[in-house]
Amino acid sequence: MKTVTIAGQQVPQTAALAPMASVADTSYRLLCRKHGACMTTGELVSAKGLCYGSKGSAELCRITPEERPMGLQLFGSEPEFMEEAVRRILPFQPDFIDLNMGCPVPKVVNQGAGSALMKTPELAETLMKAVVRAADGACPVTVKMRIGWDEQHINAVDFAKRMEAAGAAAITVHARTRTQFYSGRADWNQIAAVKQAVQVPVIGNGDITCGADAVRMYAETGCDLVMVGRASYGNPWIFEEIACALAGEPFAAPAIPARLQEMLLHIRMILERSEKSEQLAMREARKHALWYLRGYPGAAAFRARSATLNSYAEAEALVQDYLHHAGRREAP
Ligand SMILES: Cc1cc2nc3c(=O)[nH]c(=O)nc-3n(C[C@H](O)[C@H](O)[C@H](O)COP(=O)(O)O)c2cc1C
């Protein structure tokens, strides 16, 4: 299998897991790594939150060995806070620090952070320089950007060049504008244009839903690595599928019972890691259960049940009932 070096980490040239706040937490990242994600990035962390000693922000920086190579992602818009946040994040020993210049949510954008930085490339450059300086060679700094603020202001190439000049060791391009949020098509031509324009590795992101999409993104953009977000919902096997597609090998999708066992494992991992009561932690697990149950024949009623799960025992019962129901459907 081919390998590629991204921000000092030599990894199989398959697919990385995208950072996803409130979704790709420790349990999720561990499962995706187990199924072949070649690297991971943590959920975005507020630089200010870290500087003010927020417990929640610090918790987002915890890394377990099996998640590595793993980057920690910072967002902010003030160089002093970013520098101090780097000093606070380094003890967690991230394999790289990623700067978020793509988040579209108003809470982040209204602070001039996330994708708002696509509108202020000089400030983005200042932030990158400040973070690289503060990291002081202890770990590489990368950036995750969009292709522009809106369709009238596509500035991916100029922006990426600035990031490279300011010291970015790799550049992830989520090929949408801010105003697209997560809808509309990702414009992979912009990933190709960035790849042509910079020397550092380029990671392509947006709209990979299957192995064939990953093969096509590599071929059409020349990117060094691809990154997958939403297609991994309830489907950590997407990384195995991509590895098979790249190797030209057939991929045998796991059967429903195996998928549901993995769902139960995922729920156990969430419960084991949570400091909340089982009932509260199950609220976080529900969306994952729903995702694992997507697309199964006759599963609509079971999906509805996943939205009310209050305990692990209820999740186990749901799986038993579904398998019983599916078995009956298949019986002659
Ligand atoms: C629920 C959710 C949370 C996200 N959180 C982050 C984040 O914390 N940092 C970040 O850089 N991007 C975040 N993203 C964007 C993804 O990393 C990725 O760029 C986007 O989903 C496009 O890739 P996809 O089409 O493979 O899903 C998030 C996306 C989703 C759907």
Tab-separated table of C-alpha atoms and ligand atoms in Angstrom:
chain	number	residue	atom	x	y	z
A	1	MET	CA	0.000	0.000	0.000
A	2	LYS	CA	1.272	3.464	-0.888
A	3	THR	CA	2.122	5.801	1.942
A	4	VAL	CA	2.231	9.563	2.140
A	5	THR	CA	3.811	11.924	4.650
A	6	ILE	CA	1.430	14.542	6.019
A	7	ALA	CA	2.659	17.005	8.629
A	8	GLY	CA	5.511	14.713	9.559
A	9	GLN	CA	3.332	11.586	9.824
A	10	GLN	CA	3.844	8.762	7.383
A	11	VAL	CA	0.411	7.203	6.799
A	12	PRO	CA	-1.180	4.831	4.284
A	13	GLN	CA	-2.542	6.862	1.393
A	14	THR	CA	-6.152	5.867	2.075
A	15	ALA	CA	-8.500	8.280	3.873
A	16	ALA	CA	-8.414	10.442	6.994
A	17	LEU	CA	-11.379	10.978	9.293
A	18	ALA	CA	-12.649	14.579	9.227
A	19	PRO	CA	-13.020	16.557	12.443
A	20	MET	CA	-16.707	16.672	13.385
A	21	ALA	CA	-17.844	18.504	16.502
A	22	SER	CA	-20.383	16.573	18.619
A	23	VAL	CA	-19.996	13.530	16.380
A	24	ALA	CA	-16.375	12.418	15.957
A	25	ASP	CA	-15.474	12.159	19.649
A	26	THR	CA	-12.970	9.732	21.155
A	27	SER	CA	-15.180	6.637	20.710
A	28	TYR	CA	-15.983	7.553	17.123
A	29	ARG	CA	-12.355	8.249	16.255
A	30	LEU	CA	-11.219	4.967	17.820
A	31	LEU	CA	-13.772	3.011	15.797
A	32	CYS	CA	-12.804	4.765	12.567
A	33	ARG	CA	-9.122	4.130	13.242
A	34	LYS	CA	-9.951	0.464	13.881
A	35	HIS	CA	-11.640	0.334	10.469
A	36	GLY	CA	-8.733	1.971	8.669
A	37	ALA	CA	-8.960	5.773	8.935
A	38	CYS	CA	-5.298	6.673	8.455
A	39	MET	CA	-5.369	9.753	10.671
A	40	THR	CA	-7.793	11.733	12.800
A	41	THR	CA	-8.395	15.281	14.015
A	42	GLY	CA	-10.204	16.237	17.196
A	43	GLU	CA	-13.339	18.365	17.414
A	44	LEU	CA	-12.723	22.093	17.119
A	45	VAL	CA	-11.531	23.672	20.388
A	46	SER	CA	-11.942	27.315	21.300
A	47	ALA	CA	-8.564	29.011	21.787
A	48	LYS	CA	-10.187	31.418	24.236
A	49	GLY	CA	-11.894	28.566	26.091
A	50	LEU	CA	-8.523	26.894	26.606
A	51	CYS	CA	-6.930	30.148	27.744
A	52	TYR	CA	-9.728	30.761	30.273
A	53	GLY	CA	-9.285	27.249	31.664
A	54	SER	CA	-12.559	25.775	30.363
A	55	LYS	CA	-12.728	22.140	31.479
A	56	GLY	CA	-14.775	21.202	28.402
A	57	SER	CA	-12.165	22.666	26.042
A	58	ALA	CA	-9.333	20.816	27.780
A	59	GLU	CA	-11.302	17.559	27.640
A	60	LEU	CA	-11.565	17.875	23.876
A	61	CYS	CA	-7.753	17.785	23.770
A	62	ARG	CA	-7.346	14.330	25.287
A	63	ILE	CA	-5.702	11.858	22.928
A	64	THR	CA	-5.504	8.096	23.400
A	65	PRO	CA	-2.625	6.265	21.699
A	66	GLU	CA	-4.893	4.301	19.311
A	67	GLU	CA	-6.315	7.511	17.839
A	68	ARG	CA	-2.917	8.613	16.569
A	69	PRO	CA	-1.787	10.072	14.291
A	70	MET	CA	-4.149	12.707	15.601
A	71	GLY	CA	-4.246	16.470	15.346
A	72	LEU	CA	-5.958	18.909	17.687
A	73	GLN	CA	-7.902	21.699	16.056
A	74	LEU	CA	-8.059	25.275	17.343
A	75	PHE	CA	-10.389	28.070	16.363
A	76	GLY	CA	-10.058	31.727	17.193
A	77	SER	CA	-9.315	35.080	15.650
A	78	GLU	CA	-6.928	36.760	18.091
A	79	PRO	CA	-3.221	35.996	17.735
A	80	GLU	CA	-2.465	36.394	21.467
A	81	PHE	CA	-5.131	33.862	22.448
A	82	MET	CA	-4.036	31.494	19.714
A	83	GLU	CA	-0.426	31.632	20.914
A	84	GLU	CA	-1.400	30.975	24.510
A	85	ALA	CA	-3.772	28.197	23.394
A	86	VAL	CA	-0.874	26.509	21.612
A	87	ARG	CA	1.162	26.524	24.824
A	88	ARG	CA	-1.795	24.926	26.610
A	89	ILE	CA	-2.435	22.356	23.917
A	90	LEU	CA	1.156	21.143	23.492
A	91	PRO	CA	1.189	19.111	26.753
A	92	PHE	CA	-1.495	16.878	25.176
A	93	GLN	CA	1.157	16.012	22.575
A	94	PRO	CA	-0.879	16.382	19.394
A	95	ASP	CA	0.792	14.987	16.277
A	96	PHE	CA	-0.133	18.280	14.629
A	97	ILE	CA	-2.149	21.386	15.415
A	98	ASP	CA	-4.808	22.269	12.862
A	99	LEU	CA	-6.262	25.763	12.489
A	100	ASN	CA	-9.967	25.879	11.760
A	101	MET	CA	-10.672	28.285	8.919
A	102	GLY	CA	-13.768	26.514	7.665
A	103	CYS	CA	-16.405	26.366	10.394
A	104	PRO	CA	-19.582	28.058	9.084
A	105	VAL	CA	-21.647	28.293	12.284
A	106	PRO	CA	-22.649	31.834	13.290
A	107	LYS	CA	-21.320	31.447	16.863
A	108	VAL	CA	-17.819	30.971	15.424
A	109	VAL	CA	-18.077	33.193	12.335
A	110	ASN	CA	-19.406	36.137	14.351
A	111	GLN	CA	-16.140	36.153	16.305
A	112	GLY	CA	-14.237	36.519	13.019
A	113	ALA	CA	-13.063	32.889	13.362
A	114	GLY	CA	-13.644	29.708	11.318
A	115	SER	CA	-14.717	30.384	7.750
A	116	ALA	CA	-14.932	34.154	8.422
A	117	LEU	CA	-11.139	34.072	8.052
A	118	MET	CA	-11.607	33.317	4.353
A	119	LYS	CA	-12.729	36.975	4.156
A	120	THR	CA	-9.697	38.263	6.069
A	121	PRO	CA	-6.691	36.490	4.562
A	122	GLU	CA	-4.203	38.907	6.171
A	123	LEU	CA	-5.537	38.071	9.624
A	124	ALA	CA	-5.539	34.367	8.735
A	125	GLU	CA	-1.879	34.706	7.782
A	126	THR	CA	-1.067	36.498	11.035
A	127	LEU	CA	-2.801	33.725	13.017
A	128	MET	CA	-0.930	30.993	11.173
A	129	LYS	CA	2.405	32.738	11.784
A	130	ALA	CA	1.574	33.239	15.472
A	131	VAL	CA	0.652	29.585	15.944
A	132	VAL	CA	3.706	28.312	14.071
A	133	ARG	CA	5.882	30.589	16.212
A	134	ALA	CA	4.239	29.408	19.436
A	135	ALA	CA	4.509	25.733	18.424
A	136	ASP	CA	8.223	26.436	17.992
A	137	GLY	CA	8.924	23.246	16.100
A	138	ALA	CA	7.304	21.058	18.801
A	139	CYS	CA	4.672	19.963	16.294
A	140	PRO	CA	3.650	20.902	12.749
A	141	VAL	CA	0.744	23.274	12.126
A	142	THR	CA	-1.861	22.634	9.437
A	143	VAL	CA	-4.999	24.417	8.272
A	144	LYS	CA	-8.474	23.331	7.228
A	145	MET	CA	-10.097	25.879	4.956
A	146	ARG	CA	-13.022	26.297	2.591
A	147	ILE	CA	-12.790	27.544	-0.997
A	148	GLY	CA	-14.116	31.022	-0.230
A	149	TRP	CA	-16.853	32.902	1.591
A	150	ASP	CA	-19.420	32.695	-1.194
A	151	GLU	CA	-19.605	31.974	-4.884
A	152	GLN	CA	-18.618	35.552	-5.728
A	153	HIS	CA	-15.505	35.349	-3.538
A	154	ILE	CA	-13.687	32.127	-4.340
A	155	ASN	CA	-10.131	32.655	-3.088
A	156	ALA	CA	-8.899	29.128	-2.312
A	157	VAL	CA	-5.676	29.345	-4.312
A	158	ASP	CA	-4.547	32.716	-2.981
A	159	PHE	CA	-5.554	31.741	0.552
A	160	ALA	CA	-3.717	28.408	0.429
A	161	LYS	CA	-0.561	30.093	-0.887
A	162	ARG	CA	-0.668	32.522	2.011
A	163	MET	CA	-1.081	29.659	4.469
A	164	GLU	CA	1.884	27.851	2.989
A	165	ALA	CA	4.021	30.995	3.107
A	166	ALA	CA	3.003	31.519	6.743
A	167	GLY	CA	4.262	28.043	7.679
A	168	ALA	CA	1.362	25.585	7.202
A	169	ALA	CA	2.730	22.051	6.890
A	170	ALA	CA	-0.394	20.725	5.106
A	171	ILE	CA	-3.649	22.176	3.826
A	172	THR	CA	-7.069	20.544	3.942
A	173	VAL	CA	-9.563	21.979	1.485
A	174	HIS	CA	-13.270	21.423	2.187
A	175	ALA	CA	-14.366	22.312	-1.306
A	176	ARG	CA	-17.419	24.400	-0.416
A	177	THR	CA	-17.981	28.053	0.302
A	178	ARG	CA	-19.155	29.210	3.697
A	179	THR	CA	-22.560	30.124	2.368
A	180	GLN	CA	-23.048	26.561	1.159
A	181	PHE	CA	-22.622	25.280	4.724
A	182	TYR	CA	-22.843	21.527	4.038
A	183	SER	CA	-25.187	21.472	1.067
A	184	GLY	CA	-24.711	21.843	-2.666
A	185	ARG	CA	-21.865	20.129	-4.410
A	186	ALA	CA	-18.255	20.393	-3.321
A	187	ASP	CA	-16.178	21.873	-6.161
A	188	TRP	CA	-13.269	19.479	-6.501
A	189	ASN	CA	-11.720	21.670	-9.235
A	190	GLN	CA	-10.700	24.014	-6.444
A	191	ILE	CA	-8.861	21.199	-4.656
A	192	ALA	CA	-6.991	20.518	-7.907
A	193	ALA	CA	-6.171	24.220	-8.280
A	194	VAL	CA	-4.794	24.413	-4.724
A	195	LYS	CA	-2.741	21.261	-5.280
A	196	GLN	CA	-1.191	22.882	-8.373
A	197	ALA	CA	-0.403	26.056	-6.455
A	198	VAL	CA	1.362	24.813	-3.307
A	199	GLN	CA	4.213	22.462	-2.450
A	200	VAL	CA	2.895	21.230	0.912
A	201	PRO	CA	0.542	18.217	0.998
A	202	VAL	CA	-3.092	18.933	0.138
A	203	ILE	CA	-5.921	16.943	1.688
A	204	GLY	CA	-9.132	16.929	-0.341
A	205	ASN	CA	-12.481	16.934	1.435
A	206	GLY	CA	-16.154	17.130	0.554
A	207	ASP	CA	-18.731	14.666	-0.756
A	208	ILE	CA	-16.841	11.395	-0.597
A	209	THR	CA	-19.597	8.839	-0.033
A	210	CYS	CA	-18.017	5.565	-1.194
A	211	GLY	CA	-14.781	3.943	-2.301
A	212	ALA	CA	-15.275	4.975	-5.930
A	213	ASP	CA	-15.629	8.642	-4.891
A	214	ALA	CA	-12.267	8.497	-3.107
A	215	VAL	CA	-10.574	6.959	-6.147
A	216	ARG	CA	-12.109	9.712	-8.284
A	217	MET	CA	-11.033	12.516	-5.939
A	218	TYR	CA	-7.415	11.300	-6.018
A	219	ALA	CA	-7.534	11.026	-9.814
A	220	GLU	CA	-9.321	14.312	-10.518
A	221	THR	CA	-7.508	16.544	-8.038
A	222	GLY	CA	-4.051	14.993	-7.565
A	223	CYS	CA	-4.511	15.526	-3.817
A	224	ASP	CA	-2.138	13.809	-1.403
A	225	LEU	CA	-4.846	12.418	0.854
A	226	VAL	CA	-8.630	12.406	1.022
A	227	MET	CA	-10.703	13.105	4.124
A	228	VAL	CA	-14.141	11.687	4.913
A	229	GLY	CA	-16.751	13.170	7.212
A	230	ARG	CA	-20.456	12.388	7.037
A	231	ALA	CA	-20.117	9.185	5.027
A	232	SER	CA	-18.693	7.614	8.189
A	233	TYR	CA	-21.923	8.178	10.159
A	234	GLY	CA	-22.909	4.720	11.378
A	235	ASN	CA	-20.465	3.416	8.778
A	236	PRO	CA	-16.866	3.188	9.991
A	237	TRP	CA	-16.418	0.523	7.289
A	238	ILE	CA	-16.202	3.354	4.719
A	239	PHE	CA	-12.456	3.441	5.417
A	240	GLU	CA	-12.080	-0.254	4.570
A	241	GLU	CA	-14.209	0.264	1.483
A	242	ILE	CA	-11.933	3.108	0.354
A	243	ALA	CA	-8.761	1.094	0.998
A	244	CYS	CA	-10.187	-1.789	-1.080
A	245	ALA	CA	-11.255	0.534	-3.904
A	246	LEU	CA	-7.778	2.096	-4.029
A	247	ALA	CA	-6.150	-1.347	-4.071
A	248	GLY	CA	-8.560	-2.462	-6.813
A	249	GLU	CA	-9.929	-5.168	-4.540
A	250	PRO	CA	-13.581	-6.036	-3.964
A	251	PHE	CA	-15.068	-4.873	-0.680
A	252	ALA	CA	-17.355	-7.214	1.231
A	253	ALA	CA	-19.717	-5.022	3.217
A	254	PRO	CA	-20.448	-6.509	6.632
A	255	ALA	CA	-23.811	-8.205	7.067
A	256	ILE	CA	-26.503	-6.572	9.185
A	257	PRO	CA	-25.827	-8.620	12.374
A	258	ALA	CA	-22.150	-7.611	12.316
A	259	ARG	CA	-23.126	-3.970	11.765
A	260	LEU	CA	-25.481	-4.045	14.687
A	261	GLN	CA	-22.852	-5.655	16.930
A	262	GLU	CA	-20.544	-2.771	16.015
A	263	MET	CA	-23.332	-0.347	16.891
A	264	LEU	CA	-23.562	-1.962	20.339
A	265	LEU	CA	-19.791	-1.744	20.719
A	266	HIS	CA	-19.943	1.936	19.779
A	267	ILE	CA	-22.637	2.552	22.396
A	268	ARG	CA	-20.602	0.689	25.047
A	269	MET	CA	-17.583	2.831	24.214
A	270	ILE	CA	-19.646	6.004	24.592
A	271	LEU	CA	-21.045	4.837	27.948
A	272	GLU	CA	-17.649	3.744	29.270
A	273	ARG	CA	-16.093	7.106	28.467
A	274	SER	CA	-18.921	9.282	29.666
A	275	GLU	CA	-18.964	10.852	33.097
A	276	LYS	CA	-22.723	11.335	32.762
A	277	SER	CA	-25.443	8.950	33.918
A	278	GLU	CA	-26.295	6.090	31.575
A	279	GLN	CA	-29.551	7.807	30.658
A	280	LEU	CA	-27.852	11.086	29.701
A	281	ALA	CA	-25.014	9.365	27.855
A	282	MET	CA	-27.595	7.375	25.899
A	283	ARG	CA	-28.947	10.648	24.533
A	284	GLU	CA	-25.593	11.123	22.810
A	285	ALA	CA	-25.597	7.517	21.638
A	286	ARG	CA	-29.075	7.736	20.068
A	287	LYS	CA	-28.016	9.566	16.912
A	288	HIS	CA	-25.326	6.979	16.269
A	289	ALA	CA	-27.838	4.144	16.735
A	290	LEU	CA	-30.107	5.857	14.227
A	291	TRP	CA	-27.266	6.141	11.723
A	292	TYR	CA	-26.302	2.466	12.067
A	293	LEU	CA	-29.924	1.505	11.387
A	294	ARG	CA	-30.199	3.571	8.207
A	295	GLY	CA	-31.147	1.848	5.014
A	296	TYR	CA	-32.083	-1.560	6.423
A	297	PRO	CA	-35.166	-3.231	5.057
A	298	GLY	CA	-38.107	-2.773	7.386
A	299	ALA	CA	-36.051	-0.807	9.942
A	300	ALA	CA	-38.205	2.353	10.043
A	301	ALA	CA	-39.962	1.385	13.276
A	302	PHE	CA	-36.639	0.376	14.821
A	303	ARG	CA	-35.084	3.700	13.833
A	304	ALA	CA	-37.931	5.467	15.591
A	305	ARG	CA	-37.203	3.350	18.677
A	306	SER	CA	-33.519	4.367	18.589
A	307	ALA	CA	-34.589	7.951	19.271
A	308	THR	CA	-35.940	6.948	22.685
A	309	LEU	CA	-33.181	4.655	23.950
A	310	ASN	CA	-32.465	5.247	27.633
A	311	SER	CA	-30.170	2.358	28.499
A	312	TYR	CA	-27.733	-0.124	27.011
A	313	ALA	CA	-30.199	-2.906	27.788
A	314	GLU	CA	-32.771	-1.164	25.601
A	315	ALA	CA	-30.226	-0.924	22.771
A	316	GLU	CA	-29.478	-4.630	23.076
A	317	ALA	CA	-33.193	-5.432	23.049
A	318	LEU	CA	-33.633	-3.286	19.939
A	319	VAL	CA	-30.905	-5.245	18.133
A	320	GLN	CA	-32.411	-8.586	19.212
A	321	ASP	CA	-35.874	-7.512	18.081
A	322	TYR	CA	-34.600	-6.230	14.743
A	323	LEU	CA	-32.654	-9.417	14.016
A	324	HIS	CA	-35.691	-11.493	14.965
A	325	HIS	CA	-37.897	-9.327	12.738
A	326	ALA	CA	-35.392	-9.479	9.830
A	327	GLY	CA	-35.103	-13.266	10.235
A	328	ARG	CA	-38.883	-13.609	10.009
A	329	ARG	CA	-38.954	-11.434	6.881
A	330	GLU	CA	-36.355	-13.630	5.224
A	331	ALA	CA	-38.066	-16.894	6.162
A	332	PRO	CA	-39.911	-18.490	3.216
B	1	LIG	C1	-21.594	17.580	12.476
B	1	LIG	C2	-20.377	18.172	11.838
B	1	LIG	C3	-19.406	18.744	12.633
B	1	LIG	C4	-18.251	19.302	12.052
B	1	LIG	N1	-17.285	19.810	12.869
B	1	LIG	C5	-16.131	20.272	12.317
B	1	LIG	C6	-15.049	20.704	13.140
B	1	LIG	O1	-15.096	20.659	14.379
B	1	LIG	N2	-13.928	21.170	12.506
B	1	LIG	C7	-13.819	21.204	11.139
B	1	LIG	O2	-12.795	21.624	10.616
B	1	LIG	N3	-14.819	20.788	10.350
B	1	LIG	C8	-15.958	20.304	10.903
B	1	LIG	N4	-16.935	19.810	10.084
B	1	LIG	C9	-16.735	19.745	8.631
B	1	LIG	C10	-16.158	18.375	8.221
B	1	LIG	O3	-14.878	18.188	8.777
B	1	LIG	C11	-16.062	18.252	6.690
B	1	LIG	O4	-15.245	19.286	6.219
B	1	LIG	C12	-17.430	18.353	5.997
B	1	LIG	O5	-18.387	17.546	6.651
B	1	LIG	C13	-17.335	17.954	4.518
B	1	LIG	O6	-16.900	16.613	4.380
B	1	LIG	P1	-17.945	15.411	4.030
B	1	LIG	O7	-18.671	15.812	2.774
B	1	LIG	O8	-17.061	14.205	3.861
B	1	LIG	O9	-18.871	15.295	5.210
B	1	LIG	C14	-18.094	19.293	10.649
B	1	LIG	C15	-19.094	18.722	9.855
B	1	LIG	C16	-20.211	18.151	10.430
B	1	LIG	C17	-21.254	17.531	9.543
